[in-house]
Every structure is written in C-alpha cells, then in structure tokens.
C-alpha cells in the first residue's frame, strides 16, 4: 500500500491526535466496573437542563426539516444579551468549529499564528491543518505571557489565540493586561479571545474582551454553550466580532452547521438563569473543596478561574491516572500540554469531588 502518511499535508502529519477524556462506557467495558465518576472533560455535572429537555421533546416532530441556517432566533437573543448586532455573530458546531473556520478564513501557508505554551490543543490543530506556522510563546506561571506573545508577532502573523481563562491551566488575564496587549498588536492582526469558561470567572479585574471590541475591532470573542450552559453533547458555540469578520466567517461556514435541536436548546438555556446560577455556585464551592483537599494531601495546584484545576504530583502522573481509573475515577492526563507530572480535574458535584479526593488519598498511600 502507498504510504498515505507521506501524502498528508505536513501540518497534519506533525499533529498529535486530540485525546478526549475517557468515556464512562469505555472504562466500564475495560474494567467491568460501575459507579464511575468522570471529571475529565470540563463537562457540566448537573445534567441536561430540564428546560431544554422539555423544549426538545416538543421539537422532535420537525426533524425532517433543515434547521434555520441563519440561526435567526438564537442570534436575536445573543445580540440583545450582549448589545451587539446580529451581523456580528457567527454560530458554530461548538466553538471548536468557530476556531477552525477562523483559521481557514485567515491563514494560508507562509502565514503564522501565535499561541501560548500550555494552551488549548485545538489551536495547533486548526492552524497546522491549513499549512500555516504555529508560534508558541513560553508560558509564565503556567499562564499566557502576553509580552512574550507580542514579541513573536511578525509581518507574517495573521492570528493570535488567547484562552481566557486558559484550558488546561485555568489561569486568567485581567482587562488591563488584555488592553495593554492589544495596544501592542498591529491593527491587522486578529486576536481570538476564547472565552469558553467566561461564565465561571469570579476574579477582580477580569473582563470579557467584548468590552474591548469597540476600541479594537481586530478582536474576535468566542463563547460556547458546552460548559456553564451544559450543552456539550449538542455542539453549539458562537463568535462575536466586527461585522466584516463575521461576514467572512459566515461565508465559509457550512449552511446548516448548527442543528435544529442545538439551536433551540441554546435559545432556551439562555433564559434558564437558574441552571446557570446553579452551575456557577457549584463550581465555586467545588473549586474550594478540591483546593482544600489537594492542600491537605500536600499536592501543589494552579489557582484556576475556570471549571477545572491542575494538580501536580512531582513525578510522571500516568501511573496515578491509571490507578485512579481502577478506583472508578476518570481525570485527564495533560502530558500533551507539556505537563507530564500533572493531572487536570474538572469540578464535579460535591460527592464526585470527594470520590476523587478519597481515591487520590488511597492511591498516594499505596
Ligand atoms: C471546552 C473548550 C471550548 C469549547 O469547545 P466546544 O467546541 O464549544 O464544545 C473552547 N475553547 C476552550 C479553551 C475549551 O476548553
């Protein structure tokens, strides 16, 4: 057979495959155990919002019809929530698709994009797939070093990706830091501020980059319904940008990229203030619970503003990850993020967090 590996574009050959969190059903099959706790994919631990379940049940009769490819209703809602024009919005099959569309619209071979070390793996995938170069700035305290990133920008730079808060580390940038960075960035370089965890942040000085969009029209903000709104399985996210950028993104977007159930669910959950408040309150309490538990176990962790936290074992974390699986607890190894001694833990319900802490105590004592 032909070596098809050699046929692939070089950027794709050099990619490490995305490794998702281990699904519960897979661990059940492998170890024959039940009662598994998954704290591996930054999913919402509260289950499908009841408001969404009811709405979707009523919508099941219309699956013969194509979705509204313009996403009119959802865009109306988002536009009024954020006081922007519907023409500034682009809807995606998850915000992952938005990131991918941005790379395909603005990058080609010869161009580059700047990211930070220890940041979301989807950026390299999107950038390298289109044959562009990825420039990685060293992190500072596991977070974005914006000065180091600004220094990497050259005449071929078209895009910068910033996750705020960052995944996997949960580090965050203040509004002042973001503004200071934007003042250094040439006006033609687009800065994607990925705010997947925005709804969880409770930190002084934190702002959404939306507040900077008027001063810096080269900002694209991306958001998702996958985390605080609990709709990861339906795949719906969006970006807010200037209208010209949104027009370009929408030209490349598949006509029916967001399915009808996802559109409806997103509209409904935007009105479900109770679900969001519950998610936020549980997250704050769970973060405190895990921080206290890690401290008690003598494990260093990175203060996190998102819905996950990274904990350090000071030695390769693979065996600890495996031992936790045997205890029925799935977390996330992050060697692919150049953090091989760390594990990333998503905030769960109080009893799930406790299961993790108890399992860790047992595994570390063994
Ligand atoms: C989870 C996550 C997303 C959201 O992905 P979806 O495709 O919307 O589910 C985007 N960016 C970061 C940094 C994330 O961690």
Short mmCIF file of C-alpha atoms and ligand atoms in Angstrom, two decimals:
data_model
loop_
_atom_site.label_atom_id
_atom_site.label_comp_id
_atom_site.label_asym_id
_atom_site.label_seq_id
_atom_site.Cartn_x
_atom_site.Cartn_y
_atom_site.Cartn_z
CA UNK A 1 0.00 0.00 0.00
CA UNK A 2 1.09 3.57 -0.64
CA UNK A 3 2.42 5.35 2.43
CA UNK A 4 -0.52 7.70 2.79
CA UNK A 5 1.15 9.28 5.79
CA UNK A 6 3.65 10.76 3.36
CA UNK A 7 0.78 12.04 1.21
CA UNK A 8 -0.77 14.08 4.04
CA UNK A 9 -0.08 17.79 4.35
CA UNK A 10 2.90 18.30 6.63
CA UNK A 11 1.00 20.26 9.25
CA UNK A 12 -1.35 17.31 9.77
CA UNK A 13 1.50 14.74 9.85
CA UNK A 14 3.01 16.71 12.73
CA UNK A 15 -0.15 16.79 14.83
CA UNK A 16 -0.69 14.70 17.92
CA UNK A 17 -4.26 13.34 17.75
CA UNK A 18 -6.69 15.05 20.12
CA UNK A 19 -7.15 12.76 23.11
CA UNK A 20 -10.58 13.28 24.63
CA UNK A 21 -11.38 12.36 28.21
CA UNK A 22 -12.04 8.63 28.55
CA UNK A 23 -15.78 7.98 28.15
CA UNK A 24 -17.52 6.35 31.13
CA UNK A 25 -18.82 3.49 28.95
CA UNK A 26 -15.28 2.69 27.77
CA UNK A 27 -13.96 2.34 31.32
CA UNK A 28 -16.99 0.20 32.18
CA UNK A 29 -16.13 -2.11 29.26
CA UNK A 30 -12.43 -2.23 30.09
CA UNK A 31 -12.58 -2.83 33.83
CA UNK A 32 -16.09 -4.18 34.28
CA UNK A 33 -16.80 -1.64 36.99
CA UNK A 34 -19.76 0.68 37.50
CA UNK A 35 -20.46 3.80 39.55
CA UNK A 36 -17.81 5.72 37.66
CA UNK A 37 -17.13 9.41 38.22
CA UNK A 38 -15.87 11.36 35.19
CA UNK A 39 -14.07 14.62 35.93
CA UNK A 40 -12.14 14.64 32.67
CA UNK A 41 -13.76 16.87 30.07
CA UNK A 42 -14.84 20.04 31.88
CA UNK A 43 -18.44 18.97 31.42
CA UNK A 44 -21.29 20.39 33.45
CA UNK A 45 -22.08 17.96 36.30
CA UNK A 46 -25.74 18.99 36.57
CA UNK A 47 -27.08 17.01 33.62
CA UNK A 48 -29.24 18.32 30.79
CA UNK A 49 -31.15 21.44 31.89
CA UNK A 50 -34.79 20.45 32.49
CA UNK A 51 -35.90 23.49 30.49
CA UNK A 52 -34.02 22.12 27.48
CA UNK A 53 -35.43 18.60 27.84
CA UNK A 54 -38.97 19.90 27.68
CA UNK A 55 -38.34 22.11 24.68
CA UNK A 56 -36.53 19.39 22.73
CA UNK A 57 -39.29 16.86 23.32
CA UNK A 58 -41.72 19.24 21.65
CA UNK A 59 -39.34 19.82 18.72
CA UNK A 60 -38.76 16.18 17.82
CA UNK A 61 -41.56 16.16 15.26
CA UNK A 62 -39.76 18.61 12.99
CA UNK A 63 -36.54 16.70 12.33
CA UNK A 64 -37.49 16.26 8.68
CA UNK A 65 -36.85 19.98 8.18
CA UNK A 66 -33.47 21.61 7.74
CA UNK A 67 -32.50 23.92 10.58
CA UNK A 68 -32.67 27.68 10.15
CA UNK A 69 -29.26 28.12 8.58
CA UNK A 70 -29.14 31.76 9.63
CA UNK A 71 -29.85 30.91 13.27
CA UNK A 72 -32.15 33.93 13.33
CA UNK A 73 -33.80 33.39 16.71
CA UNK A 74 -30.65 32.47 18.58
CA UNK A 75 -28.76 35.38 17.07
CA UNK A 76 -31.55 37.77 18.09
CA UNK A 77 -31.28 36.55 21.66
CA UNK A 78 -27.49 36.71 21.77
CA UNK A 79 -27.44 40.13 20.12
CA UNK A 80 -29.76 41.59 22.72
CA UNK A 81 -27.93 39.87 25.60
CA UNK A 82 -24.59 41.34 24.53
CA UNK A 83 -25.86 44.58 22.97
CA UNK A 84 -24.30 43.76 19.60
CA UNK A 85 -25.76 43.50 16.10
CA UNK A 86 -26.84 40.05 14.85
CA UNK A 87 -24.46 40.66 11.93
CA UNK A 88 -21.56 40.48 14.38
CA UNK A 89 -22.37 36.88 15.30
CA UNK A 90 -21.22 33.59 13.81
CA UNK A 91 -22.73 30.35 15.09
CA UNK A 92 -20.66 27.18 15.21
CA UNK A 93 -20.98 23.45 15.76
CA UNK A 94 -19.34 24.05 19.11
CA UNK A 95 -16.89 26.91 19.41
CA UNK A 96 -14.32 24.41 18.18
CA UNK A 97 -15.77 24.81 14.71
CA UNK A 98 -15.57 28.59 15.00
CA UNK A 99 -11.86 28.35 15.82
CA UNK A 100 -11.39 26.10 12.82
CA UNK A 101 -13.32 28.44 10.49
CA UNK A 102 -11.26 31.41 11.67
CA UNK A 103 -8.04 29.57 10.81
CA UNK A 104 -9.35 28.56 7.38
CA UNK A 105 -10.54 32.08 6.55
CA UNK A 106 -7.37 33.90 7.57
CA UNK A 107 -4.39 31.55 7.32
CA UNK A 108 -2.52 30.01 4.43
CA UNK A 109 0.99 28.59 4.00
CA UNK A 110 3.52 31.32 4.79
CA UNK A 111 1.30 32.85 7.48
CA UNK A 112 1.64 32.18 11.17
CA UNK A 113 -0.46 32.24 14.33
CA UNK A 114 0.80 32.95 17.84
CA UNK A 115 -0.30 30.99 20.90
CA UNK A 116 0.98 30.33 24.41
CA UNK A 117 2.62 27.20 25.74
CA UNK A 118 0.20 25.04 27.79
CA UNK A 119 -2.86 26.20 25.89
CA UNK A 120 -5.84 24.54 24.18
CA UNK A 121 -4.78 21.88 21.69
CA UNK A 122 -7.45 22.84 19.16
CA UNK A 123 -5.45 25.94 18.13
CA UNK A 124 -2.47 23.95 16.78
CA UNK A 125 -4.84 21.56 15.04
CA UNK A 126 -6.69 24.41 13.30
CA UNK A 127 -3.50 26.27 12.37
CA UNK A 128 -1.45 23.33 11.14
CA UNK A 129 -4.31 21.84 9.12
CA UNK A 130 -4.19 24.86 6.80
CA UNK A 131 -0.42 24.70 6.40
CA UNK A 132 0.32 27.78 8.48
CA UNK A 133 3.05 28.02 11.09
CA UNK A 134 2.35 27.91 14.82
CA UNK A 135 4.49 30.14 17.02
CA UNK A 136 4.42 29.19 20.68
CA UNK A 137 5.42 31.69 23.37
CA UNK A 138 6.76 30.26 26.64
CA UNK A 139 4.21 30.46 29.45
CA UNK A 140 4.63 32.50 32.63
CA UNK A 141 3.44 30.72 35.80
CA UNK A 142 1.55 28.32 33.50
CA UNK A 143 -0.45 31.22 32.02
CA UNK A 144 -0.15 33.43 28.96
CA UNK A 145 2.92 35.68 28.91
CA UNK A 146 1.43 38.43 26.78
CA UNK A 147 4.73 40.29 26.36
CA UNK A 148 6.39 37.11 25.09
CA UNK A 149 3.46 36.56 22.73
CA UNK A 150 3.64 40.15 21.43
CA UNK A 151 7.36 39.65 20.70
CA UNK A 152 6.57 36.66 18.47
CA UNK A 153 4.29 38.69 16.20
CA UNK A 154 5.98 39.37 12.86
CA UNK A 155 4.95 40.52 9.40
CA UNK A 156 3.52 37.06 8.60
CA UNK A 157 1.37 36.87 11.73
CA UNK A 158 -2.35 36.87 10.97
CA UNK A 159 -3.86 35.46 14.15
CA UNK A 160 -3.27 35.25 17.89
CA UNK A 161 -5.24 32.80 20.04
CA UNK A 162 -5.75 33.57 23.73
CA UNK A 163 -7.82 31.35 26.02
CA UNK A 164 -9.16 33.40 28.92
CA UNK A 165 -9.39 31.58 31.23
CA UNK A 166 -6.94 29.10 29.80
CA UNK A 167 -7.51 25.39 29.30
CA UNK A 168 -5.98 23.25 30.83
CA UNK A 169 -4.39 25.53 33.44
CA UNK A 170 -7.33 27.76 34.44
CA UNK A 171 -5.09 30.84 34.51
CA UNK A 172 -6.75 34.14 33.60
CA UNK A 173 -5.86 37.59 32.32
CA UNK A 174 -7.22 40.88 33.61
CA UNK A 175 -8.84 43.52 31.44
CA UNK A 176 -5.83 45.78 31.93
CA UNK A 177 -3.47 43.05 30.75
CA UNK A 178 -5.59 42.35 27.68
CA UNK A 179 -5.88 46.04 26.82
CA UNK A 180 -2.12 46.51 27.23
CA UNK A 181 -1.54 43.60 24.88
CA UNK A 182 -3.98 44.88 22.26
CA UNK A 183 -2.13 48.21 22.25
CA UNK A 184 1.00 46.32 21.14
CA UNK A 185 -0.72 44.25 18.44
CA UNK A 186 -0.74 45.62 14.86
CA UNK A 187 -4.28 46.55 13.85
CA UNK A 188 -4.44 43.97 11.04
CA UNK A 189 -3.59 41.01 13.31
CA UNK A 190 -6.77 39.33 14.57
CA UNK A 191 -6.77 38.32 18.23
CA UNK A 192 -9.15 35.48 19.07
CA UNK A 193 -10.10 35.60 22.74
CA UNK A 194 -11.59 32.21 23.57
CA UNK A 195 -13.94 32.71 26.49
CA UNK A 196 -15.27 29.16 26.85
CA UNK A 197 -15.14 29.48 30.65
CA UNK A 198 -16.23 33.11 30.94
CA UNK A 199 -19.35 32.36 32.98
CA UNK A 200 -17.33 30.73 35.77
CA UNK A 201 -14.88 33.54 36.42
CA UNK A 202 -15.12 35.42 39.72
CA UNK A 203 -11.89 37.45 39.82
CA UNK A 204 -11.16 41.11 40.38
CA UNK A 205 -10.15 42.88 37.21
CA UNK A 206 -11.42 40.15 34.89
CA UNK A 207 -13.49 41.36 31.94
CA UNK A 208 -14.80 39.87 28.74
CA UNK A 209 -12.86 41.00 25.69
CA UNK A 210 -16.26 42.07 24.34
CA UNK A 211 -15.74 45.27 26.31
CA UNK A 212 -12.67 45.99 24.16
CA UNK A 213 -14.26 45.30 20.79
CA UNK A 214 -15.18 48.92 20.09
CA UNK A 215 -11.62 50.10 20.67
CA UNK A 216 -10.01 47.09 18.99
CA UNK A 217 -12.04 45.83 16.03
CA UNK A 218 -9.37 43.17 15.47
CA UNK A 219 -10.75 41.15 18.41
CA UNK A 220 -12.88 38.02 17.89
CA UNK A 221 -14.53 36.69 21.05
CA UNK A 222 -15.58 33.05 21.04
CA UNK A 223 -18.04 31.53 23.50
CA UNK A 224 -19.72 28.17 23.98
CA UNK A 225 -22.83 26.51 25.38
CA UNK A 226 -20.76 23.43 26.26
CA UNK A 227 -19.60 24.36 29.73
CA UNK A 228 -21.65 26.57 32.07
CA UNK A 229 -24.80 26.02 29.99
CA UNK A 230 -24.45 22.24 29.99
CA UNK A 231 -24.97 21.51 26.27
CA UNK A 232 -21.62 19.91 25.28
CA UNK A 233 -23.36 16.99 23.55
CA UNK A 234 -25.39 19.24 21.25
CA UNK A 235 -22.41 21.22 19.92
CA UNK A 236 -23.16 24.93 19.79
CA UNK A 237 -20.87 27.91 20.18
CA UNK A 238 -20.51 31.36 18.63
CA UNK A 239 -18.22 34.24 18.00
CA UNK A 240 -18.72 37.97 18.27
CA UNK A 241 -16.57 40.15 16.03
CA UNK A 242 -16.80 43.16 13.79
CA UNK A 243 -19.39 42.68 11.04
CA UNK A 244 -16.83 42.32 8.25
CA UNK A 245 -15.04 39.47 10.01
CA UNK A 246 -18.38 37.82 10.82
CA UNK A 247 -19.39 38.09 7.16
CA UNK A 248 -16.20 36.29 6.14
CA UNK A 249 -16.63 33.55 8.74
CA UNK A 250 -20.22 33.04 7.65
CA UNK A 251 -19.15 32.61 4.01
CA UNK A 252 -17.09 29.57 4.90
CA UNK A 253 -19.46 28.17 7.50
CA UNK A 254 -21.46 25.15 6.32
CA UNK A 255 -25.00 26.33 5.57
CA UNK A 256 -26.59 24.12 8.26
CA UNK A 257 -23.69 23.69 10.68
CA UNK A 258 -25.75 24.01 13.85
CA UNK A 259 -28.60 21.52 14.03
CA UNK A 260 -32.16 22.44 14.87
CA UNK A 261 -32.20 20.86 18.33
CA UNK A 262 -28.97 22.63 19.26
CA UNK A 263 -30.31 25.99 18.10
CA UNK A 264 -33.48 25.54 20.12
CA UNK A 265 -31.67 24.26 23.20
CA UNK A 266 -29.32 27.23 23.16
CA UNK A 267 -32.22 29.68 22.92
CA UNK A 268 -34.00 28.02 25.82
CA UNK A 269 -31.00 27.71 28.11
CA UNK A 270 -30.11 31.38 27.66
CA UNK A 271 -33.30 32.10 29.59
CA UNK A 272 -32.58 29.48 32.24
CA UNK A 273 -30.96 31.75 34.81
CA UNK A 274 -31.50 29.12 37.48
CA UNK A 275 -29.39 26.49 35.72
CA UNK A 276 -26.56 28.93 35.12
CA UNK A 277 -26.63 30.17 38.74
CA UNK A 278 -26.58 26.57 39.99
CA UNK A 279 -23.60 25.77 37.74
CA UNK A 280 -21.69 28.79 38.94
CA UNK A 281 -22.39 28.24 42.64
CA UNK A 282 -21.48 24.55 42.44
CA UNK A 283 -18.30 25.39 40.60
CA UNK A 284 -17.12 27.90 43.19
CA UNK A 285 -17.86 25.50 46.05
CA UNK A 286 -16.28 22.54 44.24
CA UNK A 287 -13.15 24.52 43.44
CA UNK A 288 -12.76 25.39 47.13
CA UNK A 289 -13.38 21.75 48.07
CA UNK A 290 -10.68 20.47 45.68
CA UNK A 291 -8.17 23.17 46.65
CA UNK A 292 -8.59 22.29 50.32
CA UNK A 293 -8.34 18.57 49.54
CA UNK A 294 -5.19 18.96 47.45
CA UNK A 295 -3.61 21.15 50.13
CA UNK A 296 -4.37 18.50 52.72
CA UNK A 297 -2.69 15.88 50.52
CA UNK A 298 0.31 18.19 50.11
CA UNK A 299 -0.25 18.48 46.35
CA UNK A 300 0.58 21.76 44.57
CA UNK A 301 -2.14 23.11 42.27
CA UNK A 302 -2.56 26.07 39.93
CA UNK A 303 -5.19 28.59 41.10
CA UNK A 304 -7.92 28.33 38.48
CA UNK A 305 -10.72 30.67 37.36
CA UNK A 306 -12.42 28.05 35.18
CA UNK A 307 -14.23 24.78 35.92
CA UNK A 308 -11.14 22.60 36.22
CA UNK A 309 -7.93 22.58 38.22
CA UNK A 310 -4.47 21.17 37.56
CA UNK A 311 -2.71 19.28 40.34
CA UNK A 312 0.97 18.33 40.43
CA UNK A 313 2.47 15.02 41.60
CA UNK A 314 6.11 15.93 41.05
CA UNK A 315 6.63 12.71 39.08
CA UNK A 316 5.08 11.22 35.96
CA UNK A 317 1.32 11.31 36.52
CA UNK A 318 0.46 8.40 34.20
CA UNK A 319 0.56 5.70 36.90
CA UNK A 320 -1.61 7.86 39.19
CA UNK A 321 -4.09 8.39 36.38
CA UNK A 322 -4.22 4.62 35.80
CA UNK A 323 -4.63 3.88 39.50
CA UNK A 324 -7.49 6.40 39.70
CA UNK A 325 -9.21 4.64 36.80
CA UNK A 326 -9.17 1.42 38.82
CA UNK A 327 -10.93 3.37 41.58
CA UNK A 328 -13.57 4.38 39.04
CA UNK A 329 -12.45 8.00 38.74
CA UNK A 330 -11.60 9.44 35.32
CA UNK A 331 -9.48 12.60 35.19
CA UNK A 332 -7.30 13.99 32.41
CA UNK A 333 -3.58 13.42 31.84
CA UNK A 334 -2.02 16.51 30.26
CA UNK A 335 1.34 15.29 29.00
CA UNK A 336 0.30 16.53 25.56
CA UNK A 337 0.23 20.01 27.11
CA UNK A 338 3.84 19.60 28.27
CA UNK A 339 2.69 18.97 31.83
CA UNK A 340 3.52 15.27 32.31
CA UNK A 341 3.58 15.39 36.12
CA UNK A 342 0.14 17.00 36.34
CA UNK A 343 -3.46 15.85 36.08
CA UNK A 344 -6.41 18.08 35.21
CA UNK A 345 -9.56 17.60 37.26
CA UNK A 346 -12.94 19.03 36.24
CA UNK A 347 -15.15 20.33 39.03
CA UNK A 348 -17.95 17.87 39.75
CA UNK A 349 -20.77 17.64 42.25
CA UNK A 350 -19.63 17.65 45.90
CA UNK A 351 -19.80 13.84 46.23
CA UNK A 352 -17.90 13.39 42.95
CA UNK A 353 -15.13 15.71 44.09
CA UNK A 354 -14.97 13.76 47.34
CA UNK A 355 -14.70 10.46 45.43
CA UNK A 356 -11.67 11.88 43.63
CA UNK A 357 -10.05 13.12 46.83
CA UNK A 358 -10.65 9.81 48.61
CA UNK A 359 -9.33 7.84 45.63
CA UNK A 360 -6.25 10.06 45.47
CA UNK A 361 -5.53 9.60 49.16
CA UNK A 362 -5.77 5.82 48.70
CA UNK A 363 -3.65 5.77 45.54
CA UNK A 364 -0.94 8.00 47.01
CA UNK A 365 -0.76 5.94 50.20
CA UNK A 366 -0.32 2.67 48.24
C1 LIG B 1 -14.13 23.37 26.06
C2 LIG B 1 -13.44 24.46 25.31
C3 LIG B 1 -14.03 25.03 24.20
C4 LIG B 1 -15.43 24.67 23.81
O1 LIG B 1 -15.50 23.74 22.87
P1 LIG B 1 -16.91 23.47 22.18
O2 LIG B 1 -16.48 23.10 20.82
O3 LIG B 1 -17.69 24.74 22.21
O4 LIG B 1 -17.55 22.39 22.95
C5 LIG B 1 -13.37 26.05 23.54
N1 LIG B 1 -12.20 26.52 23.99
C6 LIG B 1 -11.63 26.02 25.09
C7 LIG B 1 -10.37 26.63 25.59
C8 LIG B 1 -12.21 24.96 25.76
O5 LIG B 1 -11.63 24.44 26.82
#
